[in-house]
XYZ file of C-alpha atoms in Angstrom:
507
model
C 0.000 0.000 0.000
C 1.449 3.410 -0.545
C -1.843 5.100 0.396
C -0.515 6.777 3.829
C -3.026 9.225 4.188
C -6.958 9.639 5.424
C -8.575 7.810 2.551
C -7.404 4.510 4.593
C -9.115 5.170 7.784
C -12.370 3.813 6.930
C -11.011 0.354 4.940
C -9.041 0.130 7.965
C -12.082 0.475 10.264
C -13.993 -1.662 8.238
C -11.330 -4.023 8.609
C -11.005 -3.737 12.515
C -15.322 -3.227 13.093
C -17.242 -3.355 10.634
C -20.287 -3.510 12.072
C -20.295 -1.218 14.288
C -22.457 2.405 14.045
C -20.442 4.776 12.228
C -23.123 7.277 11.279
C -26.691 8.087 12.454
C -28.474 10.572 10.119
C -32.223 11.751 9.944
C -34.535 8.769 10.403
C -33.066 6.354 8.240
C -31.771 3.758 10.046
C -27.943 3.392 11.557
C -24.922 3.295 9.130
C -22.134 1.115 9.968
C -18.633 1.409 9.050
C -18.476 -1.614 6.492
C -21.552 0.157 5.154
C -19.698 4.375 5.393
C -16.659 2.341 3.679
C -18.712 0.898 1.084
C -20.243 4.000 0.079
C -16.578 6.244 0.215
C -15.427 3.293 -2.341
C -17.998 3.479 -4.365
C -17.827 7.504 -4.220
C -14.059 7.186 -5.080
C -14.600 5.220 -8.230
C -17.679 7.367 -9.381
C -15.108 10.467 -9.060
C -12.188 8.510 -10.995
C -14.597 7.362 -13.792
C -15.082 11.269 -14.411
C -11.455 11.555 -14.440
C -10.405 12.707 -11.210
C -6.744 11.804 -9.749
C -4.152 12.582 -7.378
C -4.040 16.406 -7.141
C -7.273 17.346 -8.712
C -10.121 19.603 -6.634
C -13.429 18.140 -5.927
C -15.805 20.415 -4.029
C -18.613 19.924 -2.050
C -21.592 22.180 -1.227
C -23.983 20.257 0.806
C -25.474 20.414 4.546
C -24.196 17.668 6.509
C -25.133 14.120 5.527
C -22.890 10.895 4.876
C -22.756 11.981 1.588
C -20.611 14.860 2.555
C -18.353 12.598 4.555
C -18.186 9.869 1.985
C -17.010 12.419 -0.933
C -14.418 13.017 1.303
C -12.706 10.237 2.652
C -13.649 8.786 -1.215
C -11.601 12.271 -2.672
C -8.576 11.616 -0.391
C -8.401 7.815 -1.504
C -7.822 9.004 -4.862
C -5.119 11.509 -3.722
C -7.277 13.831 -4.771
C -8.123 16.906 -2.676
C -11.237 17.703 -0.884
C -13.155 22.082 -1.435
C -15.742 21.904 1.443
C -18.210 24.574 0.248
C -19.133 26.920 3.026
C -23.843 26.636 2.338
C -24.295 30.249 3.227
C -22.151 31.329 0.067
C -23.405 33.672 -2.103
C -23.485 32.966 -5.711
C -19.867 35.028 -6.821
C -18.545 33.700 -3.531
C -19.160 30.058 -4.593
C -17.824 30.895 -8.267
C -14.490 32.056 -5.937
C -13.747 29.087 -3.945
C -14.488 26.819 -7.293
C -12.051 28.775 -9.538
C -9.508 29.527 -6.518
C -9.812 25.854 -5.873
C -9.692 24.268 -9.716
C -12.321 22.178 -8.732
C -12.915 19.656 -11.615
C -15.789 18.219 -10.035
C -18.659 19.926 -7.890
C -21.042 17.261 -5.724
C -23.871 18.984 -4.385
C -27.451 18.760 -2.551
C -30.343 19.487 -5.186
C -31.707 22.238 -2.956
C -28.531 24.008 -4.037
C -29.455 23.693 -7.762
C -30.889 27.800 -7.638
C -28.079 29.321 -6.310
C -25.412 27.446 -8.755
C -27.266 27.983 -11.842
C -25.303 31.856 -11.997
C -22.031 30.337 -11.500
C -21.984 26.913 -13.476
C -20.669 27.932 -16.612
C -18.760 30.590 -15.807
C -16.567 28.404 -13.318
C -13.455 26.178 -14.968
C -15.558 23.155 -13.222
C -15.626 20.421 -15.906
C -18.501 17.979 -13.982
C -21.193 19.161 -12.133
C -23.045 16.106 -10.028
C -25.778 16.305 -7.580
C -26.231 13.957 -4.429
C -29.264 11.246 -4.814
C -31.319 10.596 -8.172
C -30.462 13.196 -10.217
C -32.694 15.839 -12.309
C -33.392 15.490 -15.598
C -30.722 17.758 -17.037
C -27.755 16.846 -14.331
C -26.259 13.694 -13.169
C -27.355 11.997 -10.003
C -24.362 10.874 -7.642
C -26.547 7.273 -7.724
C -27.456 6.376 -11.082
C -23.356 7.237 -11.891
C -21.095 4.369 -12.698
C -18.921 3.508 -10.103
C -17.680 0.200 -11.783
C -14.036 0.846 -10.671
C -11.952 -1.885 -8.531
C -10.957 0.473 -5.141
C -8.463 -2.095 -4.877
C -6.621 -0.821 -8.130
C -6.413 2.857 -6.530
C -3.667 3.339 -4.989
C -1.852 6.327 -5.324
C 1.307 7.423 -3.723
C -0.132 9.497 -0.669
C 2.398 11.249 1.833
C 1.129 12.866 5.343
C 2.856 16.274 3.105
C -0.094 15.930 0.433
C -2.583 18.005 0.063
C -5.910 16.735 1.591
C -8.032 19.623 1.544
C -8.314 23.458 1.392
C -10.655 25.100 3.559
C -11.203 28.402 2.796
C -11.446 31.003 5.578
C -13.988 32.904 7.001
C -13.447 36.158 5.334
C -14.048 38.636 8.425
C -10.648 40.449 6.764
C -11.435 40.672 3.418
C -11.789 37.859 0.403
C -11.820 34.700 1.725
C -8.007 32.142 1.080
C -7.846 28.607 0.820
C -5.723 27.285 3.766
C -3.946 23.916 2.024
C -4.364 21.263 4.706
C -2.334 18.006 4.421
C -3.454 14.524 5.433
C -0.537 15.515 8.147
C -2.691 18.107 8.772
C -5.618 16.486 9.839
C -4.312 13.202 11.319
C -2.437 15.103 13.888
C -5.444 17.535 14.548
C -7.584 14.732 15.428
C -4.979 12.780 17.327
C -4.905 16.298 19.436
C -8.581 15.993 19.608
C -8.180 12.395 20.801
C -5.463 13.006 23.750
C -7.188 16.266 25.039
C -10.743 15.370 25.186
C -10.096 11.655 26.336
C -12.163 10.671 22.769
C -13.046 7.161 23.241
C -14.556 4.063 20.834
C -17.886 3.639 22.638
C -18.487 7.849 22.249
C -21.680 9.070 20.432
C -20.998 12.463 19.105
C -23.791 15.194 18.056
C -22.512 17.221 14.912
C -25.159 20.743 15.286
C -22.297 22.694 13.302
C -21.517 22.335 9.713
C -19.241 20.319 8.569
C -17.662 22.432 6.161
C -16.081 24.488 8.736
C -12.955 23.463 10.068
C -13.533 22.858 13.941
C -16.565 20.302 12.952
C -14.815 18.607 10.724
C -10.679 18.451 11.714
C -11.978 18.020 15.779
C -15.219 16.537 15.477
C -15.561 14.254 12.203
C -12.191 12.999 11.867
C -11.957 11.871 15.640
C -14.424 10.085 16.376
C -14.258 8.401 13.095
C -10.397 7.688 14.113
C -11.721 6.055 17.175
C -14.544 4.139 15.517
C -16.812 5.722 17.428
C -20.689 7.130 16.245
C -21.519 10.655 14.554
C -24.617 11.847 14.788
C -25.240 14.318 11.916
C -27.767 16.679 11.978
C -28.064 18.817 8.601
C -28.893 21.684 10.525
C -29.035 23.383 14.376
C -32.606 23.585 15.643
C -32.018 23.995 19.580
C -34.802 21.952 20.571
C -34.383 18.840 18.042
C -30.480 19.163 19.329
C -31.856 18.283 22.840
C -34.161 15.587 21.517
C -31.130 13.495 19.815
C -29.264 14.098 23.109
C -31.797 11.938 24.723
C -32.939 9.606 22.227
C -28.989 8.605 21.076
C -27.598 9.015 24.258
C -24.998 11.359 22.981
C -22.029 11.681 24.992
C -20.147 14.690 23.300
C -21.252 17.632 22.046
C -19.254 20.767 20.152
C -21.040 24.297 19.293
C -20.583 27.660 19.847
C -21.767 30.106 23.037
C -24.808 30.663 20.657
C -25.822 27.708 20.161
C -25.197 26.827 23.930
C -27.269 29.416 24.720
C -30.171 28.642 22.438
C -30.537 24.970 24.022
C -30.292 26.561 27.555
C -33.100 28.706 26.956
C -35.547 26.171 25.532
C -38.647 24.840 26.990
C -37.402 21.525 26.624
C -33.716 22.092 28.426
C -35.428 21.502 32.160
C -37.186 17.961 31.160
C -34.667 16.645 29.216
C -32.155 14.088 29.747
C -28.444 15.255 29.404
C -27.075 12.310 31.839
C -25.084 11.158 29.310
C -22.898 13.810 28.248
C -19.489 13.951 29.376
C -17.492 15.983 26.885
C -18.729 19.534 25.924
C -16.429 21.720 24.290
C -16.823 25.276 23.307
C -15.030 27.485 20.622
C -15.261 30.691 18.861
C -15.353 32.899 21.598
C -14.997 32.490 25.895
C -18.029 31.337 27.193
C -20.323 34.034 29.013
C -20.956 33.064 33.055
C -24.497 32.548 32.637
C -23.556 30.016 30.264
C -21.405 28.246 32.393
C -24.134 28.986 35.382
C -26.698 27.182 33.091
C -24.660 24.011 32.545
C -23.067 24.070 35.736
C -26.308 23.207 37.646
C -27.110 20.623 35.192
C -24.077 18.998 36.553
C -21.949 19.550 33.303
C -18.595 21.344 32.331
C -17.154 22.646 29.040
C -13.581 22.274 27.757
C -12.628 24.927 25.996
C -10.187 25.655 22.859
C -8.646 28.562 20.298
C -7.500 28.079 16.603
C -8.095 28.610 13.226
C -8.479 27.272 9.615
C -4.637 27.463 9.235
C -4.090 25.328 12.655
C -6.779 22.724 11.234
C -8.255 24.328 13.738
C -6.945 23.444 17.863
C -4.294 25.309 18.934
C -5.207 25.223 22.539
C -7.058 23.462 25.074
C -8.935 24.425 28.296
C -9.618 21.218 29.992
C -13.534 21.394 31.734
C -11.381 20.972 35.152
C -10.311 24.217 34.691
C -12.759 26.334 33.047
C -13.357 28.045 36.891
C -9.623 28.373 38.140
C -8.899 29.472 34.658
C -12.191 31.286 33.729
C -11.226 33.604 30.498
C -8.566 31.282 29.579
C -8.815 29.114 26.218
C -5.931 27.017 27.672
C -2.416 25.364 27.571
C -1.182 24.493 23.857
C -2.522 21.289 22.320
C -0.574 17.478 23.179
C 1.942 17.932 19.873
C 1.456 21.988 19.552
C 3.370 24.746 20.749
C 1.914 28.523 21.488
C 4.211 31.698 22.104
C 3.633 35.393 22.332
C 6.113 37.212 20.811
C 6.620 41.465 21.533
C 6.822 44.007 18.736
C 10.575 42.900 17.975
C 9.881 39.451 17.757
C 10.796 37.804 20.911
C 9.087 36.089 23.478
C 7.354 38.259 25.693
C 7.106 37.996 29.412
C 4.292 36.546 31.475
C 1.067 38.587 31.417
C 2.398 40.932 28.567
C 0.322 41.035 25.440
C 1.623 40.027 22.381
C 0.936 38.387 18.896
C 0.357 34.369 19.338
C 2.395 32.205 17.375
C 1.591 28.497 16.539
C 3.893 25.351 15.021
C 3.333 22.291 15.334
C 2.566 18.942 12.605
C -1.245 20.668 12.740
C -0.240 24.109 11.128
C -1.122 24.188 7.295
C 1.083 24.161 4.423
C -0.051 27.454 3.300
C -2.324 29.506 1.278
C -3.433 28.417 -1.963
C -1.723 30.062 -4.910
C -0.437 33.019 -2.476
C 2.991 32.162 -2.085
C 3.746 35.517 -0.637
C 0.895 36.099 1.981
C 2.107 32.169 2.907
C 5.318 33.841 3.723
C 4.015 36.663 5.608
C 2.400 34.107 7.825
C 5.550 32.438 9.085
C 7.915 33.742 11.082
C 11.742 33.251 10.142
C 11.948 30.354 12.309
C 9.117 28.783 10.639
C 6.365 29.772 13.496
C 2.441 30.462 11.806
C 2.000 34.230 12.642
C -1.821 34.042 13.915
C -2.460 37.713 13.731
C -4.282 37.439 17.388
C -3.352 39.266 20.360
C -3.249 37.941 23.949
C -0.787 36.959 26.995
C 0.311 33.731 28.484
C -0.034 34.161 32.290
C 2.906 32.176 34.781
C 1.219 28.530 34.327
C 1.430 28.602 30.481
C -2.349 29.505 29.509
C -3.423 31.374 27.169
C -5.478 34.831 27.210
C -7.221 36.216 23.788
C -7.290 39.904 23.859
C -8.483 40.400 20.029
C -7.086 40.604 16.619
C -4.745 42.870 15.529
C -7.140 44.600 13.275
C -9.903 44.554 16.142
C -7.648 46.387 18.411
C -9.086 49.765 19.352
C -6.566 52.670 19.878
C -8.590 55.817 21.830
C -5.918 58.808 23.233
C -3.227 56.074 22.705
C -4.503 53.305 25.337
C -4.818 50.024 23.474
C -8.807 48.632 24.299
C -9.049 44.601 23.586
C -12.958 44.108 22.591
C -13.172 40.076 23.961
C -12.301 41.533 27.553
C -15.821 44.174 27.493
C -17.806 41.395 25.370
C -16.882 38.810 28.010
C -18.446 40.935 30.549
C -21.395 42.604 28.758
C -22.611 39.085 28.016
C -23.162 38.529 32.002
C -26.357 41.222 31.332
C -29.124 39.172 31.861
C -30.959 38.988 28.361
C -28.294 39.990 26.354
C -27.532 37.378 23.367
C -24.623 38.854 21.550
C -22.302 41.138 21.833
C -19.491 42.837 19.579
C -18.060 45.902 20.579
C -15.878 47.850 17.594
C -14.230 51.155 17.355
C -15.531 53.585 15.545
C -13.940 56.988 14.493
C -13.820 59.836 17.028
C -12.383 63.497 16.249
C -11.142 63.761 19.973
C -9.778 60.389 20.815
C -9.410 58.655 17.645
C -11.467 55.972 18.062
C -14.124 55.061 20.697
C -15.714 51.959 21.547
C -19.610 51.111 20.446
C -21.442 48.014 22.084
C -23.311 46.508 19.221
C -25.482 43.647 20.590
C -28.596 41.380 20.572
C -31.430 41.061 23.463
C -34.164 38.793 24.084
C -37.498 40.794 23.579
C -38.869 42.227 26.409
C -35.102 43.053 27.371
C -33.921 46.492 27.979
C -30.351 47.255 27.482
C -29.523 51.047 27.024
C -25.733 53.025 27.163
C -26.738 53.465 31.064
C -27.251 49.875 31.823
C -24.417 49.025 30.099
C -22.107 51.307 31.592
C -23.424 50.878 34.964
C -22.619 47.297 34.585
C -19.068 47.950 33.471
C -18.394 50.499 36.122
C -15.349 49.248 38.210
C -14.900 46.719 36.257
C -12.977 48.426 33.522
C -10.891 51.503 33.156
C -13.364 54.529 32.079
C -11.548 54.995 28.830
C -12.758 51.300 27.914
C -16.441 52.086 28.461
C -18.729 52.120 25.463
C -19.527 55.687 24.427
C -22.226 54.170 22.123
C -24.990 51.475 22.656
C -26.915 49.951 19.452
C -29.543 47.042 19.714
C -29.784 45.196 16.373
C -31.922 42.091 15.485
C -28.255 39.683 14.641
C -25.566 40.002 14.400
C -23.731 39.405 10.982
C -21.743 36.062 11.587
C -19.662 33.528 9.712
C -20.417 29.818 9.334
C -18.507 29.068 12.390
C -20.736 31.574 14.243
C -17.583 34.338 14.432
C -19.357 38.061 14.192
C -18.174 39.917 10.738
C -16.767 42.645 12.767
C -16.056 44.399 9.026
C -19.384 44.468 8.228
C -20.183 46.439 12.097
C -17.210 48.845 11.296
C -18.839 49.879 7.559
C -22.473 50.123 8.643
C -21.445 51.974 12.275
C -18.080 53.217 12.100
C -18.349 55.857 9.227
């Protein structure tokens, strides 16, 4: 075999258990892993018989489903490399990440069919195939030949190969394709693995999409590593999420302080049965107290992380043992990952000073796709991923975010970190977001604005929020601007498009 990448793991696993539950999806019944590994083969040689090989782009634009999965375990068994399509995509957006990419083959769910009829055509995509039956004027995915031998595939695959580019979340401008290797995400999930204590006889519930980098490199790949069970869910509805908790006894769970949020405050959250969970984990931003309070008296914890597309995505982990003694924290560095702050000159700053964070380790991506020179404006000379986030390691070794580098808000020349008043504004009782920007001021500069969310019947004004803030912050930090909007503008991964706040607010 000189296959030594992904595309293994599940003829391995079929090998090793093949009947055990792999995937759960909708209401069909279970999937087991002979039956996952049947369907990536068959995928695989569906995918060669329209002339894909090692190095070629095959994209994906579908909600979760096995489907998604299978295209791309069956991609990476062909050498091939995997485009997960980000769903909420406009039309010209799509038509980027498929002529960025190269893709010469786009799989996707017929719902999608509107939205890629502007773009097919005008995109260098040679084969355009949707997931099921088929329509009558495109291919279905199961009425396609897949006649090919999977044992006569086998392609020289290194852990340095490309195995997928995920393209980021564009909060800074056009979104780049961060080349991933099979390296990549082997090491990302054997992370995942160590940190969380990931185990065979785990059932995991996948709310977030899995074309965003934190479901798929430390929730997918995992579990499926272990030969444990996914249960996919092609979209978050709070109060089904709590439903498959109970009825599959789901023992870890991923998301977002959002979505956290939105299950704590259903009707259902008090009657339902969360006795199995043991693993909650929480990224994107630190999660608010009343969060924590919620869980907390439903006896469970969260671990916590940081990271991003380029780190595939953990860079960090807050173990649920110390989300209290640590609270604010996102952790030491991963099992085989190194963090560092480094000053203005490049050297490693001192305890509690704020600096940028730098990342290396066999998880940090090969670089950006065709942009050899913003790849080499992300590595430092000694080969450490510049992350372009700001924080401070304090005198045990964890990690503080203060903000990003662009998000930094200078007013009269003292520096004002956003996460540090967000953390605390989201303690207002019925207060469900929060993203606080600087906007332009002809006295100080800038000045920071409170944008945020409430629950109706809520009333948050500048005075409650400053009262709230009041001793808890230096005055120069306090919002001179309150603005209630219906949502917040946010990325896939639930991020807020702090870009989008500055152009409608700052001016």
């Amino acid at each position: 075999m000189h296959q030594h990448g992904i595309g293994t793991w599940l003829s391995r696993r079929r090998r090793t258990a093949p009947d055990r539950i792999a995937l759960v999806y909708g209401e069909q019944s279970a999937i087991t892993y002979r039956q996952f590994a049947d369907g990536a083969d068959r995928i695989a040689a569906v995918l060669r018989n329209l002339g894909v090989g090692k190095g070629d782009s095959v994209a994906y634009l579908g909600e979760n489903s096995p489907e998604f999965l299978q295209t791309m375990f069956g991609t990476a068994q062909l050498g091939a490399v995997f485009v997960p399509v980000n769903t909420r995509l406009a039309p010209p957006e799509i038509a980027h990440v498929l002529t960025d990419s190269g893709a010469a083959v786009l799989l996707h769910d017929p719902e999608f069919a509107p939205r890629l009829a502007p773009v097919v055509g005008t995109v260098p995509t040679r084969h355009v195939v949707v997931t099921g039956a088929g329509t009558t004027d495109r291919p279905g995915l199961d009425v396609l030949p897949g006649d090919v031998d999977p044992d006569d595939v086998d392609p020289d695959v290194t852990p340095d190969d490309p195995a997928a580019i995920i393209y980021t979340s564009g909060t800074t401008g056009r979104a780049k394709g961060a080349v991933l290797t099979h390296g990549n995400l082997t090491w990302v999930a054997i992370n995942t693995i160590v940190d969380y204590d990931v185990v065979s006889t785990d059932v995991a519930l996948m709310i977030s999409p899995l074309f965003h980098v934190a479901s798929l490199g430390m929730g997918a790949l995992p579990v499926v590593l272990k030969g444990a069970t996914l249960v996919l869910e092609k979209r978050f509805e709070p109060g089904r999420a709590l439903a498959q908790i109970q009825r599959h006894r789901v023992t870890m769970l991923s998301g977002v302080p959002t979505t956290y949020q939105m299950m704590a405050d259903h009707p259902d959250w008090a009657s339902t049965d969360l006795s199995t969970l043991t693993k909650l984990t929480c990224g994107g931003s630190a999660v608010p107290t009343r969060i924590l309070n919620a869980y907390e008296e439903r006896g469970l914890s969260f671990s916590q992380g940081y990271g991003m597309t380029e780190t595939s995505p953990g860079a960090t982990a807050l173990s649920a043992a110390m989300t209290r003694a640590k609270q604010g924290s996102v952790g030491l560095p991963h099992f085989f990952t190194d963090v560092r702050v480094t000053d203005e000159r490049g050297e490693p700053a001192a305890a509690g000073t704020v600096g940028e964070i730098e990342i290396t380790g066999p998880n940090v991506f090969a670089g950006y796709h065709r942009l050899p020179e913003e790849t080499a404006r992300s590595f430092t000379a000694d080969g450490w991923f510049r992350s372009g986030d700001l924080g401070y390691l304090d005198a045990d070794g964890y990690l503080y975010i203060v903000g990003r580098l662009k998000d930094m808000i200078i007013s009269g020349g003292e520096n004002i970190y956003p996460p540090e008043i967000e953390l605390l504004l989201g303690e207002l009782d019925g207060v469900t977001g929060v993203a606080v920007i600087g906007v332009p001021d002809p006295q100080w500069g800038e000045v920071p604005w409170a944008i945020m969310t409430v629950r109706e019947g809520t009333h948050v004004d500048l005075d409650v929020v400053r009262a709230h803030l009041d001793g808890k912050v230096a005055r120069y930090k306090l919002p001179k601007n309150v603005v209630i909007v219906t949502e917040l503008p946010r990325t896939a991964s639930g991020k807020v498009r702090k870009a989008d706040l500055r152009a409608r607010f700052g001016g």
